[in-house]
Amino acid sequence: MTDRPYVLLSCAMSIDGYIDDASAERLLLSNADDLDRIDAVRAGCDAILVGAVTVRRDDPRLLVRSDRRRAERVARGLPPSPAKVTVTASGDLDPAARFFTMGEATKLVYCPSGALEKTRERLGGVATVVDAGEPAGPGTLLADLAARGVRRLMVEGGGTVHAQFLSAGLADELHLVVAPFFVGDGRAPRFVGDGSFPWHPGRRARVLEVRQIGDVVLTRYALSDRCPEA
Ligand SMILES: NC(=O)c1ccc[n+]([C@@H]2O[C@H](COP(=O)([O-])OP(=O)(O)OC[C@H]3O[C@@H](n4cnc5c(N)ncnc54)[C@H](OP(=O)(O)O)[C@@H]3O)[C@@H](O)[C@H]2O)c1
């Protein structure tokens, strides 16, 4: 699939590799300057993908926050914020979630064929619900997004979604931020769980950049030769 979108994975984790804690509250890992950097990355993408657990648990807006960046996008003939994309097998998403209610961008919900009917019933009024086949793998999503004109996709987690793109070899770049503390709770979600990944001791990913941003550290990795700096 040569014309799939460029896929940029973005994640913040604790020193011990957790992307959240086990509490009901959302854990803040990034700082204000890093959130502004993420905003700039978002503004440069056509679509942002998060998994359904992230929609349920974090209720993210997934909008470009900066007025200037929104205005620049509009001046380029784009909507103020990228399209929002999620994937679900359960279809159990709240149509009142901020993912659906905030911003005018296109909202796409991908689900396996077997869940199409119930997901359309529940979310058809607030999003375009797309049959992603059985199972709904990342390759199918990317092919459909490409057909919808998405050239650059930012994947913002959670770990289940990141792991699928990474293990399928369908990620071009990874932005990994490490926050300066430990979570230390095995009940909390990790960046990725067990899996077979194309990068291992015999095939190391290439570091493009290491940048300190206040009290966090960003490492940018090239994961494919589509990455312009690779
Ligand atoms: N630190 C960070 O940068 C960051 C960023 C984002 C999220 N998070 C955290 O990550 C945690 C959530 O991560 P997670 O790994 O549990 O979940 P997730 O990746 O957000 O979502 C997983 C869910 O997405 C759906 N899904 C994923 N792949 C699918 C496929 N191929 N076909 C059909 N449905 C699919 C399923 O939804 P259904 O259950 O509806 O079937 C699945 O349960 C939260 O605690 C959140 O706060 C952290």
PDB file of C-alpha atoms and ligand atoms in Angstrom:
ATOM      1  CA  MET A   1       0.000   0.000   0.000  1.00  0.00           C
ATOM      2  CA  THR A   2       2.147   2.906  -1.215  1.00  0.00           C
ATOM      3  CA  ASP A   3      -0.438   5.671  -1.007  1.00  0.00           C
ATOM      4  CA  ARG A   4      -1.442   5.122   2.589  1.00  0.00           C
ATOM      5  CA  PRO A   5      -1.276   8.223   4.802  1.00  0.00           C
ATOM      6  CA  TYR A   6       1.960   9.110   6.539  1.00  0.00           C
ATOM      7  CA  VAL A   7       1.455   7.817  10.094  1.00  0.00           C
ATOM      8  CA  LEU A   8       2.853   9.713  13.043  1.00  0.00           C
ATOM      9  CA  LEU A   9       2.438   8.122  16.487  1.00  0.00           C
ATOM     10  CA  SER A  10       2.445  10.448  19.481  1.00  0.00           C
ATOM     11  CA  CYS A  11       2.612   9.332  23.093  1.00  0.00           C
ATOM     12  CA  ALA A  12       3.597  10.570  26.533  1.00  0.00           C
ATOM     13  CA  MET A  13       4.659   8.091  29.200  1.00  0.00           C
ATOM     14  CA  SER A  14       6.127   7.963  32.681  1.00  0.00           C
ATOM     15  CA  ILE A  15       9.742   6.932  33.269  1.00  0.00           C
ATOM     16  CA  ASP A  16       8.457   3.399  33.849  1.00  0.00           C
ATOM     17  CA  GLY A  17       6.477   3.308  30.605  1.00  0.00           C
ATOM     18  CA  TYR A  18       2.903   3.983  31.747  1.00  0.00           C
ATOM     19  CA  ILE A  19       0.621   6.241  29.713  1.00  0.00           C
ATOM     20  CA  ASP A  20      -1.910   6.771  32.504  1.00  0.00           C
ATOM     21  CA  ASP A  21      -2.430   5.674  36.078  1.00  0.00           C
ATOM     22  CA  ALA A  22      -5.116   3.324  37.364  1.00  0.00           C
ATOM     23  CA  SER A  23      -7.327   6.041  38.851  1.00  0.00           C
ATOM     24  CA  ALA A  24     -10.478   7.461  37.302  1.00  0.00           C
ATOM     25  CA  GLU A  25      -8.752  10.832  36.819  1.00  0.00           C
ATOM     26  CA  ARG A  26      -6.817  11.617  33.657  1.00  0.00           C
ATOM     27  CA  LEU A  27      -3.083  11.655  34.383  1.00  0.00           C
ATOM     28  CA  LEU A  28      -1.224  14.697  33.049  1.00  0.00           C
ATOM     29  CA  LEU A  29       2.135  13.565  31.682  1.00  0.00           C
ATOM     30  CA  SER A  30       3.044  16.451  29.342  1.00  0.00           C
ATOM     31  CA  ASN A  31       3.618  20.047  30.386  1.00  0.00           C
ATOM     32  CA  ALA A  32       2.229  23.256  28.835  1.00  0.00           C
ATOM     33  CA  ASP A  33       5.106  23.732  26.361  1.00  0.00           C
ATOM     34  CA  ASP A  34       4.862  20.133  25.224  1.00  0.00           C
ATOM     35  CA  LEU A  35       1.088  20.407  24.794  1.00  0.00           C
ATOM     36  CA  ASP A  36       1.749  23.427  22.574  1.00  0.00           C
ATOM     37  CA  ARG A  37       4.216  21.349  20.522  1.00  0.00           C
ATOM     38  CA  ILE A  38       1.566  18.631  20.181  1.00  0.00           C
ATOM     39  CA  ASP A  39      -0.893  21.310  19.061  1.00  0.00           C
ATOM     40  CA  ALA A  40       1.502  22.283  16.270  1.00  0.00           C
ATOM     41  CA  VAL A  41       1.863  18.654  15.198  1.00  0.00           C
ATOM     42  CA  ARG A  42      -1.935  18.278  15.182  1.00  0.00           C
ATOM     43  CA  ALA A  43      -2.281  21.395  13.067  1.00  0.00           C
ATOM     44  CA  GLY A  44      -0.005  19.822  10.452  1.00  0.00           C
ATOM     45  CA  CYS A  45      -2.131  16.678  10.089  1.00  0.00           C
ATOM     46  CA  ASP A  46      -5.278  15.841   8.129  1.00  0.00           C
ATOM     47  CA  ALA A  47      -6.707  13.497  10.763  1.00  0.00           C
ATOM     48  CA  ILE A  48      -6.195  12.395  14.372  1.00  0.00           C
ATOM     49  CA  LEU A  49      -6.956   8.843  15.514  1.00  0.00           C
ATOM     50  CA  VAL A  50      -7.575   7.638  19.068  1.00  0.00           C
ATOM     51  CA  GLY A  51      -8.944   4.336  20.320  1.00  0.00           C
ATOM     52  CA  ALA A  52     -12.421   4.016  21.789  1.00  0.00           C
ATOM     53  CA  VAL A  53     -11.140   3.512  25.346  1.00  0.00           C
ATOM     54  CA  THR A  54      -9.365   6.869  25.104  1.00  0.00           C
ATOM     55  CA  VAL A  55     -12.609   8.498  23.925  1.00  0.00           C
ATOM     56  CA  ARG A  56     -14.518   6.903  26.824  1.00  0.00           C
ATOM     57  CA  ARG A  57     -11.906   7.491  29.495  1.00  0.00           C
ATOM     58  CA  ASP A  58     -10.322  10.853  28.586  1.00  0.00           C
ATOM     59  CA  ASP A  59     -13.191  12.486  26.651  1.00  0.00           C
ATOM     60  CA  PRO A  60     -10.659  14.425  24.522  1.00  0.00           C
ATOM     61  CA  ARG A  61     -11.629  17.369  22.313  1.00  0.00           C
ATOM     62  CA  LEU A  62      -8.914  16.665  19.718  1.00  0.00           C
ATOM     63  CA  LEU A  63      -9.021  20.203  18.362  1.00  0.00           C
ATOM     64  CA  VAL A  64      -6.232  22.583  17.363  1.00  0.00           C
ATOM     65  CA  ARG A  65      -6.122  24.956  20.332  1.00  0.00           C
ATOM     66  CA  SER A  66      -4.090  27.862  18.931  1.00  0.00           C
ATOM     67  CA  ASP A  67      -6.135  30.576  17.176  1.00  0.00           C
ATOM     68  CA  ARG A  68      -3.172  31.338  14.914  1.00  0.00           C
ATOM     69  CA  ARG A  69      -2.779  27.700  13.830  1.00  0.00           C
ATOM     70  CA  ARG A  70      -6.505  27.335  13.198  1.00  0.00           C
ATOM     71  CA  ALA A  71      -6.459  30.529  11.114  1.00  0.00           C
ATOM     72  CA  GLU A  72      -3.435  29.290   9.150  1.00  0.00           C
ATOM     73  CA  ARG A  73      -5.227  26.047   8.367  1.00  0.00           C
ATOM     74  CA  VAL A  74      -8.329  27.912   7.196  1.00  0.00           C
ATOM     75  CA  ALA A  75      -6.128  30.195   5.027  1.00  0.00           C
ATOM     76  CA  ARG A  76      -4.768  27.000   3.411  1.00  0.00           C
ATOM     77  CA  GLY A  77      -8.329  25.919   2.594  1.00  0.00           C
ATOM     78  CA  LEU A  78      -8.485  23.340   5.414  1.00  0.00           C
ATOM     79  CA  PRO A  79     -10.962  22.978   8.270  1.00  0.00           C
ATOM     80  CA  PRO A  80      -9.715  24.627  11.512  1.00  0.00           C
ATOM     81  CA  SER A  81      -8.910  21.234  13.032  1.00  0.00           C
ATOM     82  CA  PRO A  82      -8.118  17.842  11.492  1.00  0.00           C
ATOM     83  CA  ALA A  83     -10.740  15.155  11.060  1.00  0.00           C
ATOM     84  CA  LYS A  84     -11.294  13.011  14.156  1.00  0.00           C
ATOM     85  CA  VAL A  85     -11.094   9.250  13.813  1.00  0.00           C
ATOM     86  CA  THR A  86     -11.781   6.431  16.225  1.00  0.00           C
ATOM     87  CA  VAL A  87     -12.194   2.684  16.063  1.00  0.00           C
ATOM     88  CA  THR A  88     -14.492   0.487  18.146  1.00  0.00           C
ATOM     89  CA  ALA A  89     -15.646  -3.109  18.191  1.00  0.00           C
ATOM     90  CA  SER A  90     -18.212  -2.629  20.947  1.00  0.00           C
ATOM     91  CA  GLY A  91     -19.800   0.494  19.442  1.00  0.00           C
ATOM     92  CA  ASP A  92     -20.103   1.631  23.029  1.00  0.00           C
ATOM     93  CA  LEU A  93     -19.352   5.320  22.593  1.00  0.00           C
ATOM     94  CA  ASP A  94     -21.382   8.207  23.967  1.00  0.00           C
ATOM     95  CA  PRO A  95     -22.735  10.494  21.209  1.00  0.00           C
ATOM     96  CA  ALA A  96     -22.409  13.325  23.766  1.00  0.00           C
ATOM     97  CA  ALA A  97     -18.632  12.768  24.095  1.00  0.00           C
ATOM     98  CA  ARG A  98     -16.532  15.803  23.175  1.00  0.00           C
ATOM     99  CA  PHE A  99     -15.026  13.771  20.328  1.00  0.00           C
ATOM    100  CA  PHE A 100     -18.420  14.085  18.605  1.00  0.00           C
ATOM    101  CA  THR A 101     -19.775  17.380  19.908  1.00  0.00           C
ATOM    102  CA  MET A 102     -16.779  19.717  19.673  1.00  0.00           C
ATOM    103  CA  GLY A 103     -15.511  21.237  16.438  1.00  0.00           C
ATOM    104  CA  GLU A 104     -16.868  21.070  12.924  1.00  0.00           C
ATOM    105  CA  ALA A 105     -14.313  18.634  11.552  1.00  0.00           C
ATOM    106  CA  THR A 106     -15.368  15.333  10.048  1.00  0.00           C
ATOM    107  CA  LYS A 107     -15.806  12.553  12.618  1.00  0.00           C
ATOM    108  CA  LEU A 108     -15.173   9.004  11.470  1.00  0.00           C
ATOM    109  CA  VAL A 109     -15.909   5.862  13.459  1.00  0.00           C
ATOM    110  CA  TYR A 110     -14.462   2.609  12.082  1.00  0.00           C
ATOM    111  CA  CYS A 111     -15.879  -0.685  13.276  1.00  0.00           C
ATOM    112  CA  PRO A 112     -15.828  -4.334  12.215  1.00  0.00           C
ATOM    113  CA  SER A 113     -18.628  -5.383   9.861  1.00  0.00           C
ATOM    114  CA  GLY A 114     -20.398  -7.290  12.639  1.00  0.00           C
ATOM    115  CA  ALA A 115     -20.734  -4.139  14.750  1.00  0.00           C
ATOM    116  CA  LEU A 116     -21.778  -1.835  11.911  1.00  0.00           C
ATOM    117  CA  GLU A 117     -25.520  -1.892  12.451  1.00  0.00           C
ATOM    118  CA  LYS A 118     -25.531  -1.198  16.186  1.00  0.00           C
ATOM    119  CA  THR A 119     -22.748   1.402  15.864  1.00  0.00           C
ATOM    120  CA  ARG A 120     -24.622   3.231  13.087  1.00  0.00           C
ATOM    121  CA  GLU A 121     -27.765   3.173  15.194  1.00  0.00           C
ATOM    122  CA  ARG A 122     -25.940   4.721  18.120  1.00  0.00           C
ATOM    123  CA  LEU A 123     -23.556   7.132  16.388  1.00  0.00           C
ATOM    124  CA  GLY A 124     -24.883   7.601  12.858  1.00  0.00           C
ATOM    125  CA  GLY A 125     -26.322  10.998  13.793  1.00  0.00           C
ATOM    126  CA  VAL A 126     -23.014  12.423  15.019  1.00  0.00           C
ATOM    127  CA  ALA A 127     -20.389  10.697  12.868  1.00  0.00           C
ATOM    128  CA  THR A 128     -19.762   8.784   9.680  1.00  0.00           C
ATOM    129  CA  VAL A 129     -19.656   5.123  10.706  1.00  0.00           C
ATOM    130  CA  VAL A 130     -17.469   3.077   8.369  1.00  0.00           C
ATOM    131  CA  ASP A 131     -17.403  -0.682   7.831  1.00  0.00           C
ATOM    132  CA  ALA A 132     -13.749  -1.597   8.360  1.00  0.00           C
ATOM    133  CA  GLY A 133     -14.133  -5.291   7.550  1.00  0.00           C
ATOM    134  CA  GLU A 134     -13.518  -8.259   9.794  1.00  0.00           C
ATOM    135  CA  PRO A 135     -11.293  -7.743  11.704  1.00  0.00           C
ATOM    136  CA  ALA A 136     -10.908  -3.973  11.465  1.00  0.00           C
ATOM    137  CA  GLY A 137      -7.145  -3.788  11.102  1.00  0.00           C
ATOM    138  CA  PRO A 138      -5.034  -0.661  10.715  1.00  0.00           C
ATOM    139  CA  GLY A 139      -4.316  -1.387   7.038  1.00  0.00           C
ATOM    140  CA  THR A 140      -8.018  -1.187   6.185  1.00  0.00           C
ATOM    141  CA  LEU A 141      -8.379   2.052   8.123  1.00  0.00           C
ATOM    142  CA  LEU A 142      -5.424   3.603   6.322  1.00  0.00           C
ATOM    143  CA  ALA A 143      -6.705   2.580   2.899  1.00  0.00           C
ATOM    144  CA  ASP A 144     -10.091   4.130   3.619  1.00  0.00           C
ATOM    145  CA  LEU A 145      -8.553   7.288   5.086  1.00  0.00           C
ATOM    146  CA  ALA A 146      -6.350   7.644   2.012  1.00  0.00           C
ATOM    147  CA  ALA A 147      -9.446   7.381  -0.197  1.00  0.00           C
ATOM    148  CA  ARG A 148     -10.968  10.208   1.867  1.00  0.00           C
ATOM    149  CA  GLY A 149      -7.968  12.426   1.148  1.00  0.00           C
ATOM    150  CA  VAL A 150      -6.062  11.955   4.405  1.00  0.00           C
ATOM    151  CA  ARG A 151      -2.364  12.206   3.659  1.00  0.00           C
ATOM    152  CA  ARG A 152      -1.023  12.679   7.170  1.00  0.00           C
ATOM    153  CA  LEU A 153      -2.488  10.856  10.178  1.00  0.00           C
ATOM    154  CA  MET A 154      -1.567  11.474  13.809  1.00  0.00           C
ATOM    155  CA  VAL A 155      -2.254   8.539  16.113  1.00  0.00           C
ATOM    156  CA  GLU A 156      -2.618   9.726  19.696  1.00  0.00           C
ATOM    157  CA  GLY A 157      -3.172   6.396  21.468  1.00  0.00           C
ATOM    158  CA  GLY A 158      -3.972   4.612  23.563  1.00  0.00           C
ATOM    159  CA  GLY A 159      -1.631   1.694  23.775  1.00  0.00           C
ATOM    160  CA  THR A 160      -3.900  -0.815  22.032  1.00  0.00           C
ATOM    161  CA  VAL A 161      -4.097   1.350  18.939  1.00  0.00           C
ATOM    162  CA  HIS A 162      -0.391   2.233  18.999  1.00  0.00           C
ATOM    163  CA  ALA A 163       0.525  -1.449  19.281  1.00  0.00           C
ATOM    164  CA  GLN A 164      -1.533  -2.341  16.202  1.00  0.00           C
ATOM    165  CA  PHE A 165       0.116   0.257  13.967  1.00  0.00           C
ATOM    166  CA  LEU A 166       3.580  -0.584  15.295  1.00  0.00           C
ATOM    167  CA  SER A 167       3.254  -4.360  15.008  1.00  0.00           C
ATOM    168  CA  ALA A 168       1.767  -4.076  11.509  1.00  0.00           C
ATOM    169  CA  GLY A 169       4.749  -1.977  10.400  1.00  0.00           C
ATOM    170  CA  LEU A 170       2.342   0.842   9.520  1.00  0.00           C
ATOM    171  CA  ALA A 171       3.997   3.642  11.479  1.00  0.00           C
ATOM    172  CA  ASP A 172       6.421   6.120   9.925  1.00  0.00           C
ATOM    173  CA  GLU A 173       7.415   8.267  12.877  1.00  0.00           C
ATOM    174  CA  LEU A 174       7.101   8.126  16.662  1.00  0.00           C
ATOM    175  CA  HIS A 175       7.103  11.099  19.024  1.00  0.00           C
ATOM    176  CA  LEU A 176       7.667   9.694  22.506  1.00  0.00           C
ATOM    177  CA  VAL A 177       7.665  12.009  25.509  1.00  0.00           C
ATOM    178  CA  VAL A 178       8.953  10.833  28.876  1.00  0.00           C
ATOM    179  CA  ALA A 179       7.583  12.623  31.937  1.00  0.00           C
ATOM    180  CA  PRO A 180       9.872  12.819  34.978  1.00  0.00           C
ATOM    181  CA  PHE A 181       8.027  10.520  37.358  1.00  0.00           C
ATOM    182  CA  PHE A 182       7.037   6.905  37.935  1.00  0.00           C
ATOM    183  CA  VAL A 183       3.532   5.423  38.034  1.00  0.00           C
ATOM    184  CA  GLY A 184       4.580   2.081  39.480  1.00  0.00           C
ATOM    185  CA  ASP A 185       1.187   0.407  39.231  1.00  0.00           C
ATOM    186  CA  GLY A 186       0.785  -2.683  37.076  1.00  0.00           C
ATOM    187  CA  ARG A 187      -2.963  -1.995  36.749  1.00  0.00           C
ATOM    188  CA  ALA A 188      -2.203   1.144  34.690  1.00  0.00           C
ATOM    189  CA  PRO A 189      -1.942   1.026  30.864  1.00  0.00           C
ATOM    190  CA  ARG A 190       1.484   0.933  29.231  1.00  0.00           C
ATOM    191  CA  PHE A 191       2.641   2.531  25.987  1.00  0.00           C
ATOM    192  CA  VAL A 192       2.372  -0.876  24.329  1.00  0.00           C
ATOM    193  CA  GLY A 193       1.769  -4.351  25.702  1.00  0.00           C
ATOM    194  CA  ASP A 194       3.225  -7.633  24.505  1.00  0.00           C
ATOM    195  CA  GLY A 195       3.607  -7.957  20.761  1.00  0.00           C
ATOM    196  CA  SER A 196       5.860  -8.713  17.868  1.00  0.00           C
ATOM    197  CA  PHE A 197       7.316  -5.421  16.703  1.00  0.00           C
ATOM    198  CA  PRO A 198       9.453  -4.764  13.621  1.00  0.00           C
ATOM    199  CA  TRP A 199      12.014  -2.970  15.818  1.00  0.00           C
ATOM    200  CA  HIS A 200      13.971  -5.265  18.132  1.00  0.00           C
ATOM    201  CA  PRO A 201      17.587  -5.770  19.196  1.00  0.00           C
ATOM    202  CA  GLY A 202      18.464  -6.881  15.673  1.00  0.00           C
ATOM    203  CA  ARG A 203      16.677  -3.948  13.996  1.00  0.00           C
ATOM    204  CA  ARG A 204      16.960  -0.748  15.924  1.00  0.00           C
ATOM    205  CA  ALA A 205      14.830   2.278  15.128  1.00  0.00           C
ATOM    206  CA  ARG A 206      16.601   5.476  14.195  1.00  0.00           C
ATOM    207  CA  VAL A 207      16.585   8.447  16.560  1.00  0.00           C
ATOM    208  CA  LEU A 208      15.893  11.684  14.681  1.00  0.00           C
ATOM    209  CA  GLU A 209      15.914  14.085  17.584  1.00  0.00           C
ATOM    210  CA  VAL A 210      16.099  14.309  21.357  1.00  0.00           C
ATOM    211  CA  ARG A 211      14.735  17.534  22.825  1.00  0.00           C
ATOM    212  CA  GLN A 212      14.262  18.656  26.393  1.00  0.00           C
ATOM    213  CA  ILE A 213      10.972  20.562  26.761  1.00  0.00           C
ATOM    214  CA  GLY A 214      10.916  21.923  30.293  1.00  0.00           C
ATOM    215  CA  ASP A 215      10.789  18.896  32.570  1.00  0.00           C
ATOM    216  CA  VAL A 216       9.951  16.320  29.863  1.00  0.00           C
ATOM    217  CA  VAL A 217      12.066  14.804  27.106  1.00  0.00           C
ATOM    218  CA  LEU A 218      10.847  14.247  23.557  1.00  0.00           C
ATOM    219  CA  THR A 219      12.493  11.589  21.416  1.00  0.00           C
ATOM    220  CA  ARG A 220      11.535  11.445  17.753  1.00  0.00           C
ATOM    221  CA  TYR A 221      12.112   8.125  16.003  1.00  0.00           C
ATOM    222  CA  ALA A 222      12.020   7.371  12.287  1.00  0.00           C
ATOM    223  CA  LEU A 223      10.163   4.092  11.835  1.00  0.00           C
ATOM    224  CA  SER A 224      10.160   3.859   8.054  1.00  0.00           C
ATOM    225  CA  ASP A 225      12.005   5.221   5.076  1.00  0.00           C
ATOM    226  CA  ARG A 226       8.942   7.365   4.312  1.00  0.00           C
ATOM    227  CA  CYS A 227      10.065   9.592   7.174  1.00  0.00           C
ATOM    228  CA  PRO A 228      11.687  12.512   5.319  1.00  0.00           C
ATOM    229  CA  GLU A 229      14.595  12.721   7.745  1.00  0.00           C
ATOM    230  CA  ALA A 230      15.282   8.968   7.754  1.00  0.00           C
TER     231      ALA A 230
HETATM  232  N1  LIG B   1      -0.201   9.326  27.555  1.00  0.00           N
HETATM  233  C1  LIG B   1      -0.687   9.376  26.338  1.00  0.00           C
HETATM  234  O1  LIG B   1      -0.053   9.893  25.418  1.00  0.00           O
HETATM  235  C2  LIG B   1      -2.055   8.784  26.090  1.00  0.00           C
HETATM  236  C3  LIG B   1      -2.716   9.062  24.885  1.00  0.00           C
HETATM  237  C4  LIG B   1      -3.959   8.481  24.667  1.00  0.00           C
HETATM  238  C5  LIG B   1      -4.512   7.649  25.612  1.00  0.00           C
HETATM  239  N2  LIG B   1      -3.863   7.436  26.780  1.00  0.00           N
HETATM  240  C6  LIG B   1      -4.426   6.517  27.779  1.00  0.00           C
HETATM  241  O2  LIG B   1      -4.502   5.236  27.209  1.00  0.00           O
HETATM  242  C7  LIG B   1      -5.519   4.506  27.871  1.00  0.00           C
HETATM  243  C8  LIG B   1      -6.360   3.801  26.837  1.00  0.00           C
HETATM  244  O3  LIG B   1      -5.546   2.932  26.110  1.00  0.00           O
HETATM  245  P1  LIG B   1      -6.067   1.496  25.711  1.00  0.00           P
HETATM  246  O4  LIG B   1      -4.921   0.770  25.112  1.00  0.00           O
HETATM  247  O5  LIG B   1      -6.741   0.892  26.892  1.00  0.00           O
HETATM  248  O6  LIG B   1      -7.209   1.782  24.660  1.00  0.00           O
HETATM  249  P2  LIG B   1      -7.295   2.574  23.252  1.00  0.00           P
HETATM  250  O7  LIG B   1      -6.139   2.188  22.386  1.00  0.00           O
HETATM  251  O8  LIG B   1      -7.560   3.996  23.504  1.00  0.00           O
HETATM  252  O9  LIG B   1      -8.637   1.946  22.696  1.00  0.00           O
HETATM  253  C9  LIG B   1      -8.775   0.556  22.542  1.00  0.00           C
HETATM  254  C10 LIG B   1     -10.160   0.313  22.032  1.00  0.00           C
HETATM  255  O10 LIG B   1     -10.257   0.774  20.685  1.00  0.00           O
HETATM  256  C11 LIG B   1     -11.061  -0.126  19.942  1.00  0.00           C
HETATM  257  N3  LIG B   1     -10.203  -0.795  18.966  1.00  0.00           N
HETATM  258  C12 LIG B   1      -8.861  -0.736  18.878  1.00  0.00           C
HETATM  259  N4  LIG B   1      -8.432  -1.420  17.819  1.00  0.00           N
HETATM  260  C13 LIG B   1      -9.532  -1.943  17.240  1.00  0.00           C
HETATM  261  C14 LIG B   1      -9.736  -2.752  16.087  1.00  0.00           C
HETATM  262  N5  LIG B   1      -8.707  -3.151  15.325  1.00  0.00           N
HETATM  263  N6  LIG B   1     -10.994  -3.095  15.771  1.00  0.00           N
HETATM  264  C15 LIG B   1     -12.041  -2.659  16.525  1.00  0.00           C
HETATM  265  N7  LIG B   1     -11.913  -1.885  17.615  1.00  0.00           N
HETATM  266  C16 LIG B   1     -10.658  -1.548  17.965  1.00  0.00           C
HETATM  267  C17 LIG B   1     -11.670  -1.079  20.928  1.00  0.00           C
HETATM  268  O11 LIG B   1     -12.827  -0.381  21.377  1.00  0.00           O
HETATM  269  P3  LIG B   1     -14.125  -1.032  22.046  1.00  0.00           P
HETATM  270  O12 LIG B   1     -13.704  -1.349  23.447  1.00  0.00           O
HETATM  271  O13 LIG B   1     -15.149   0.049  21.977  1.00  0.00           O
HETATM  272  O14 LIG B   1     -14.478  -2.237  21.245  1.00  0.00           O
HETATM  273  C18 LIG B   1     -10.596  -1.141  22.002  1.00  0.00           C
HETATM  274  O15 LIG B   1     -11.077  -1.557  23.256  1.00  0.00           O
HETATM  275  C19 LIG B   1      -6.320   5.510  28.685  1.00  0.00           C
HETATM  276  O16 LIG B   1      -6.007   5.321  30.046  1.00  0.00           O
HETATM  277  C20 LIG B   1      -5.824   6.844  28.203  1.00  0.00           C
HETATM  278  O17 LIG B   1      -5.811   7.813  29.228  1.00  0.00           O
HETATM  279  C21 LIG B   1      -2.651   7.982  27.034  1.00  0.00           C
END
